[in-house]
XYZ file of C-alpha atoms in Angstrom:
310
model
C -146.122 -30.810 -97.803
C -144.448 -29.489 -100.963
C -140.782 -28.550 -100.960
C -139.826 -24.873 -100.793
C -138.962 -23.575 -104.266
C -137.148 -20.601 -105.761
C -138.540 -21.529 -109.166
C -141.252 -23.763 -110.572
C -140.830 -25.081 -114.110
C -144.141 -25.879 -115.786
C -143.654 -28.776 -118.214
C -141.721 -32.021 -117.845
C -140.538 -32.726 -121.395
C -136.962 -32.296 -122.617
C -137.129 -28.480 -122.496
C -138.574 -28.336 -118.993
C -136.219 -30.936 -117.533
C -133.129 -29.425 -119.174
C -134.048 -25.922 -117.984
C -134.743 -27.194 -114.475
C -131.417 -29.044 -114.417
C -129.430 -25.954 -115.392
C -131.183 -23.928 -112.693
C -130.652 -26.617 -110.052
C -126.958 -26.864 -110.923
C -126.731 -23.122 -110.231
C -128.122 -23.651 -106.748
C -131.724 -22.650 -107.506
C -134.294 -24.740 -105.604
C -136.422 -26.076 -108.451
C -139.667 -27.966 -108.719
C -141.009 -29.250 -112.025
C -144.765 -29.462 -112.440
C -145.913 -31.824 -115.182
C -149.314 -33.416 -115.656
C -147.673 -36.360 -117.436
C -144.610 -38.461 -116.642
C -141.679 -37.708 -118.948
C -142.309 -41.039 -120.697
C -145.748 -39.781 -121.805
C -144.626 -36.383 -123.165
C -144.138 -35.483 -126.828
C -140.385 -35.571 -126.157
C -140.554 -39.318 -125.481
C -142.030 -39.981 -128.936
C -139.423 -37.973 -130.850
C -137.225 -39.757 -133.395
C -134.617 -37.428 -131.894
C -131.921 -36.880 -134.471
C -130.099 -33.616 -133.726
C -131.059 -31.241 -136.555
C -132.734 -27.796 -136.618
C -136.006 -28.932 -138.214
C -139.173 -26.830 -138.432
C -137.991 -24.192 -135.963
C -137.611 -20.416 -136.035
C -136.163 -17.781 -135.693
C -133.268 -18.774 -137.951
C -131.019 -16.022 -136.562
C -131.011 -17.648 -133.115
C -131.615 -21.320 -133.810
C -128.097 -21.988 -135.113
C -126.433 -20.851 -131.902
C -128.857 -22.738 -129.659
C -128.433 -25.876 -131.774
C -124.623 -25.814 -131.809
C -124.461 -25.263 -128.057
C -126.698 -28.296 -127.574
C -124.668 -30.318 -130.101
C -121.464 -29.847 -128.066
C -123.230 -31.129 -124.936
C -124.564 -34.185 -126.767
C -121.099 -34.938 -128.129
C -119.858 -35.124 -124.532
C -122.839 -37.212 -123.389
C -122.258 -39.714 -126.203
C -119.273 -41.052 -124.248
C -121.788 -42.959 -122.084
C -124.719 -43.841 -124.378
C -126.150 -46.555 -122.145
C -126.761 -44.010 -119.393
C -127.460 -40.793 -121.339
C -129.198 -42.251 -124.402
C -126.974 -40.207 -126.738
C -125.013 -41.863 -129.574
C -123.089 -40.329 -132.473
C -124.378 -42.010 -135.648
C -123.524 -41.438 -139.309
C -126.180 -40.868 -141.933
C -127.398 -38.868 -144.918
C -129.775 -35.934 -145.164
C -131.263 -36.567 -148.607
C -131.158 -33.621 -150.986
C -129.370 -31.269 -148.569
C -126.438 -29.043 -149.542
C -124.276 -27.038 -147.123
C -124.747 -23.811 -149.079
C -128.517 -24.026 -148.631
C -128.267 -24.276 -144.842
C -127.556 -21.542 -142.312
C -124.082 -20.450 -141.155
C -124.317 -23.003 -138.330
C -123.872 -25.830 -140.843
C -120.273 -24.749 -141.535
C -119.490 -25.749 -137.950
C -120.462 -29.380 -138.524
C -117.285 -31.436 -138.361
C -116.813 -33.978 -141.121
C -119.933 -33.035 -143.099
C -119.463 -33.980 -146.751
C -121.684 -33.621 -149.786
C -122.426 -36.927 -151.484
C -124.558 -37.852 -154.490
C -127.662 -38.341 -152.353
C -127.270 -35.299 -150.106
C -125.251 -34.391 -147.025
C -123.387 -37.105 -145.130
C -122.611 -36.302 -141.493
C -122.269 -37.902 -138.064
C -124.814 -36.467 -135.601
C -126.286 -37.197 -132.181
C -129.156 -39.695 -132.308
C -130.918 -39.759 -128.973
C -132.906 -42.588 -127.410
C -135.407 -40.313 -125.695
C -136.839 -42.603 -122.992
C -133.280 -43.211 -121.747
C -132.303 -39.543 -122.065
C -135.371 -38.310 -120.209
C -134.646 -40.732 -117.358
C -131.063 -39.453 -117.275
C -132.291 -35.849 -117.063
C -134.667 -36.726 -114.217
C -131.898 -38.569 -112.350
C -129.454 -35.681 -112.794
C -132.099 -33.218 -111.660
C -132.768 -35.255 -108.518
C -129.022 -35.400 -107.780
C -128.902 -31.601 -108.079
C -131.758 -31.250 -105.587
C -134.631 -30.701 -108.015
C -138.056 -32.267 -107.567
C -140.489 -33.483 -110.255
C -144.174 -33.440 -109.291
C -147.182 -34.789 -111.189
C -149.424 -31.782 -111.262
C -151.764 -30.293 -113.854
C -151.633 -26.509 -114.054
C -154.593 -24.314 -114.950
C -152.727 -21.004 -114.723
C -149.304 -19.575 -113.894
C -150.739 -17.816 -110.838
C -150.986 -21.275 -109.244
C -147.232 -21.709 -109.490
C -146.510 -18.075 -108.633
C -148.285 -18.598 -105.314
C -145.578 -21.124 -104.392
C -142.406 -19.663 -105.948
C -141.169 -16.187 -106.968
C -140.122 -17.431 -110.430
C -142.208 -19.497 -112.870
C -140.670 -20.929 -116.051
C -143.072 -21.808 -118.848
C -141.876 -24.911 -120.705
C -145.419 -26.118 -121.313
C -145.050 -26.840 -125.032
C -148.493 -27.118 -126.625
C -150.015 -26.307 -123.242
C -148.781 -22.737 -123.669
C -151.597 -22.156 -126.150
C -154.101 -22.076 -123.266
C -151.845 -21.157 -120.360
C -150.263 -17.990 -121.794
C -152.636 -17.817 -123.775
C -150.902 -17.810 -127.187
C -153.052 -18.562 -130.236
C -149.895 -18.809 -132.364
C -149.043 -22.149 -130.752
C -150.246 -25.014 -132.906
C -149.763 -28.771 -133.124
C -147.743 -30.291 -135.955
C -148.659 -33.957 -135.941
C -145.902 -36.499 -136.377
C -146.660 -40.190 -136.885
C -144.019 -42.912 -136.968
C -143.697 -46.681 -137.036
C -141.179 -48.762 -135.067
C -140.073 -52.042 -136.645
C -137.573 -54.758 -135.789
C -134.316 -53.518 -137.269
C -133.338 -55.701 -140.254
C -129.722 -54.476 -140.062
C -129.903 -50.731 -140.742
C -127.099 -49.024 -138.791
C -127.167 -45.528 -140.317
C -129.917 -42.922 -140.279
C -131.498 -41.338 -143.349
C -133.857 -38.404 -143.823
C -135.626 -36.831 -146.769
C -137.916 -33.890 -146.059
C -140.037 -32.006 -148.588
C -140.948 -28.599 -147.099
C -143.967 -28.422 -149.439
C -145.392 -31.723 -148.218
C -146.710 -33.050 -144.923
C -144.957 -36.347 -145.666
C -141.326 -36.922 -144.660
C -139.113 -39.975 -144.909
C -136.679 -41.015 -142.218
C -135.072 -44.109 -140.732
C -133.484 -43.884 -137.275
C -131.800 -46.984 -135.797
C -132.595 -46.825 -132.089
C -131.903 -49.402 -129.346
C -135.584 -50.374 -129.228
C -135.996 -50.833 -132.970
C -135.803 -49.012 -136.286
C -137.900 -45.828 -136.145
C -139.589 -45.029 -139.457
C -141.294 -41.778 -140.326
C -142.953 -39.630 -140.781
C -145.429 -36.778 -141.097
C -145.597 -33.058 -140.340
C -149.323 -32.269 -140.358
C -149.966 -28.702 -139.229
C -153.028 -28.059 -137.038
C -153.808 -31.774 -136.827
C -154.428 -32.680 -133.162
C -155.137 -36.396 -133.693
C -153.073 -38.535 -131.342
C -154.256 -41.942 -132.568
C -152.141 -43.618 -135.289
C -153.722 -43.642 -138.745
C -153.382 -47.105 -140.395
C -153.200 -45.720 -143.921
C -150.514 -43.217 -142.915
C -148.544 -46.072 -141.340
C -148.705 -48.038 -144.608
C -147.479 -44.986 -146.545
C -144.573 -44.499 -144.114
C -143.539 -48.131 -144.480
C -143.741 -47.906 -148.278
C -141.636 -44.704 -148.434
C -138.966 -46.151 -146.133
C -138.881 -49.442 -148.068
C -138.065 -47.476 -151.227
C -134.945 -46.225 -149.444
C -134.049 -49.517 -147.721
C -135.922 -52.464 -149.316
C -135.175 -54.779 -146.371
C -137.596 -52.709 -144.269
C -140.565 -54.084 -146.253
C -140.556 -57.397 -144.427
C -139.691 -56.105 -140.964
C -142.068 -56.908 -138.098
C -143.911 -53.882 -136.762
C -143.281 -53.335 -133.038
C -145.369 -50.219 -132.402
C -147.041 -47.104 -133.807
C -146.478 -43.664 -132.284
C -147.893 -40.168 -132.648
C -146.501 -36.945 -131.215
C -147.714 -33.350 -131.539
C -144.808 -30.980 -132.114
C -145.366 -27.661 -130.285
C -144.867 -25.163 -133.111
C -145.351 -21.405 -132.796
C -146.044 -19.009 -135.664
C -143.533 -16.447 -134.382
C -140.909 -19.059 -133.500
C -139.358 -19.923 -130.151
C -140.250 -17.551 -127.336
C -137.641 -16.958 -124.649
C -138.757 -13.905 -122.754
C -139.411 -12.686 -119.215
C -142.429 -10.747 -117.991
C -143.681 -9.697 -114.543
C -146.511 -11.564 -112.881
C -149.189 -9.877 -110.789
C -147.987 -9.764 -107.208
C -144.340 -9.280 -108.086
C -143.367 -12.680 -109.467
C -141.378 -13.320 -112.637
C -142.593 -15.461 -115.556
C -139.932 -16.736 -117.961
C -141.130 -18.279 -121.232
C -139.279 -21.075 -123.061
C -141.661 -22.628 -125.603
C -142.483 -22.899 -129.311
C -139.658 -25.284 -130.252
C -141.554 -26.966 -133.095
C -139.813 -30.061 -134.413
C -136.453 -29.323 -132.783
C -136.967 -29.256 -129.019
C -134.292 -31.915 -128.545
C -131.929 -30.082 -130.917
C -132.037 -26.755 -129.053
C -132.752 -28.038 -125.537
C -129.520 -26.960 -123.861
C -129.112 -23.684 -125.757
C -132.663 -22.553 -125.028
C -132.448 -23.734 -121.417
C -129.357 -21.598 -120.854
C -131.012 -18.554 -122.441
C -134.082 -19.031 -120.217
C -131.976 -19.659 -117.101
C -130.140 -16.376 -117.683
C -133.469 -14.535 -117.539
C -134.186 -16.170 -114.187
C -131.026 -14.450 -112.902
């Protein structure tokens, strides 16, 4: 028999788990419904450097991101448990003046010849997702493997439903503005790279990044809009390796550990955090459309959604 719930969160990635945790810590009896384990969600594949990338609306993203940044700074005190480390690196080609007002709040950010040098949270997502699930369980929340065909299903078992379904929101809401942005990356044995690097061209689907994670050096990447392929493309992998080797030549000879693909849940109109009534008197709270920055805004968006729950 299922546990009694005040709220059911649909979606078990970083947004769903973070939202559920905030609700549970407020005394709300929460169940999370997810068709996949956290380790199989898009969140688990993320390179997971804190940075507001491919996410709108700009007017709100800065606040959500900074709120999340402060939480990650605290969590970095115990990286083995939380998965969060503060790591220095360079955003190639970036300048503070070209970024939003939020960038002025970045401590220690300095402009260098190659771009913007700054120390930011770099999150090992498998570890962080486990930490979120453990914290949620400690707070009394329950995670259930369950596919959802409609919000009415959840509304039949709880008065509040929170939609953190990511790409699934396209069919569940339905919202035709939700679209996949395909990201492919390659994980190699780290040849000694201890700082991250990114170089993104907004006009291209190709990006370049190197993220030193505990499980290897994560190399990327791509941002292919409306591309739902989840299988790695060998040619794309070769191009990623070549781009990253131009930045750090020692990468060229590194042994490949794995190939990964994730579909970022973008939304044409940007992040949607909004409440609406459900037939029968229930409340549906939306928290989806985080694009390439779900990890970056997780806590800020979760708090905004939790406030709508009441």
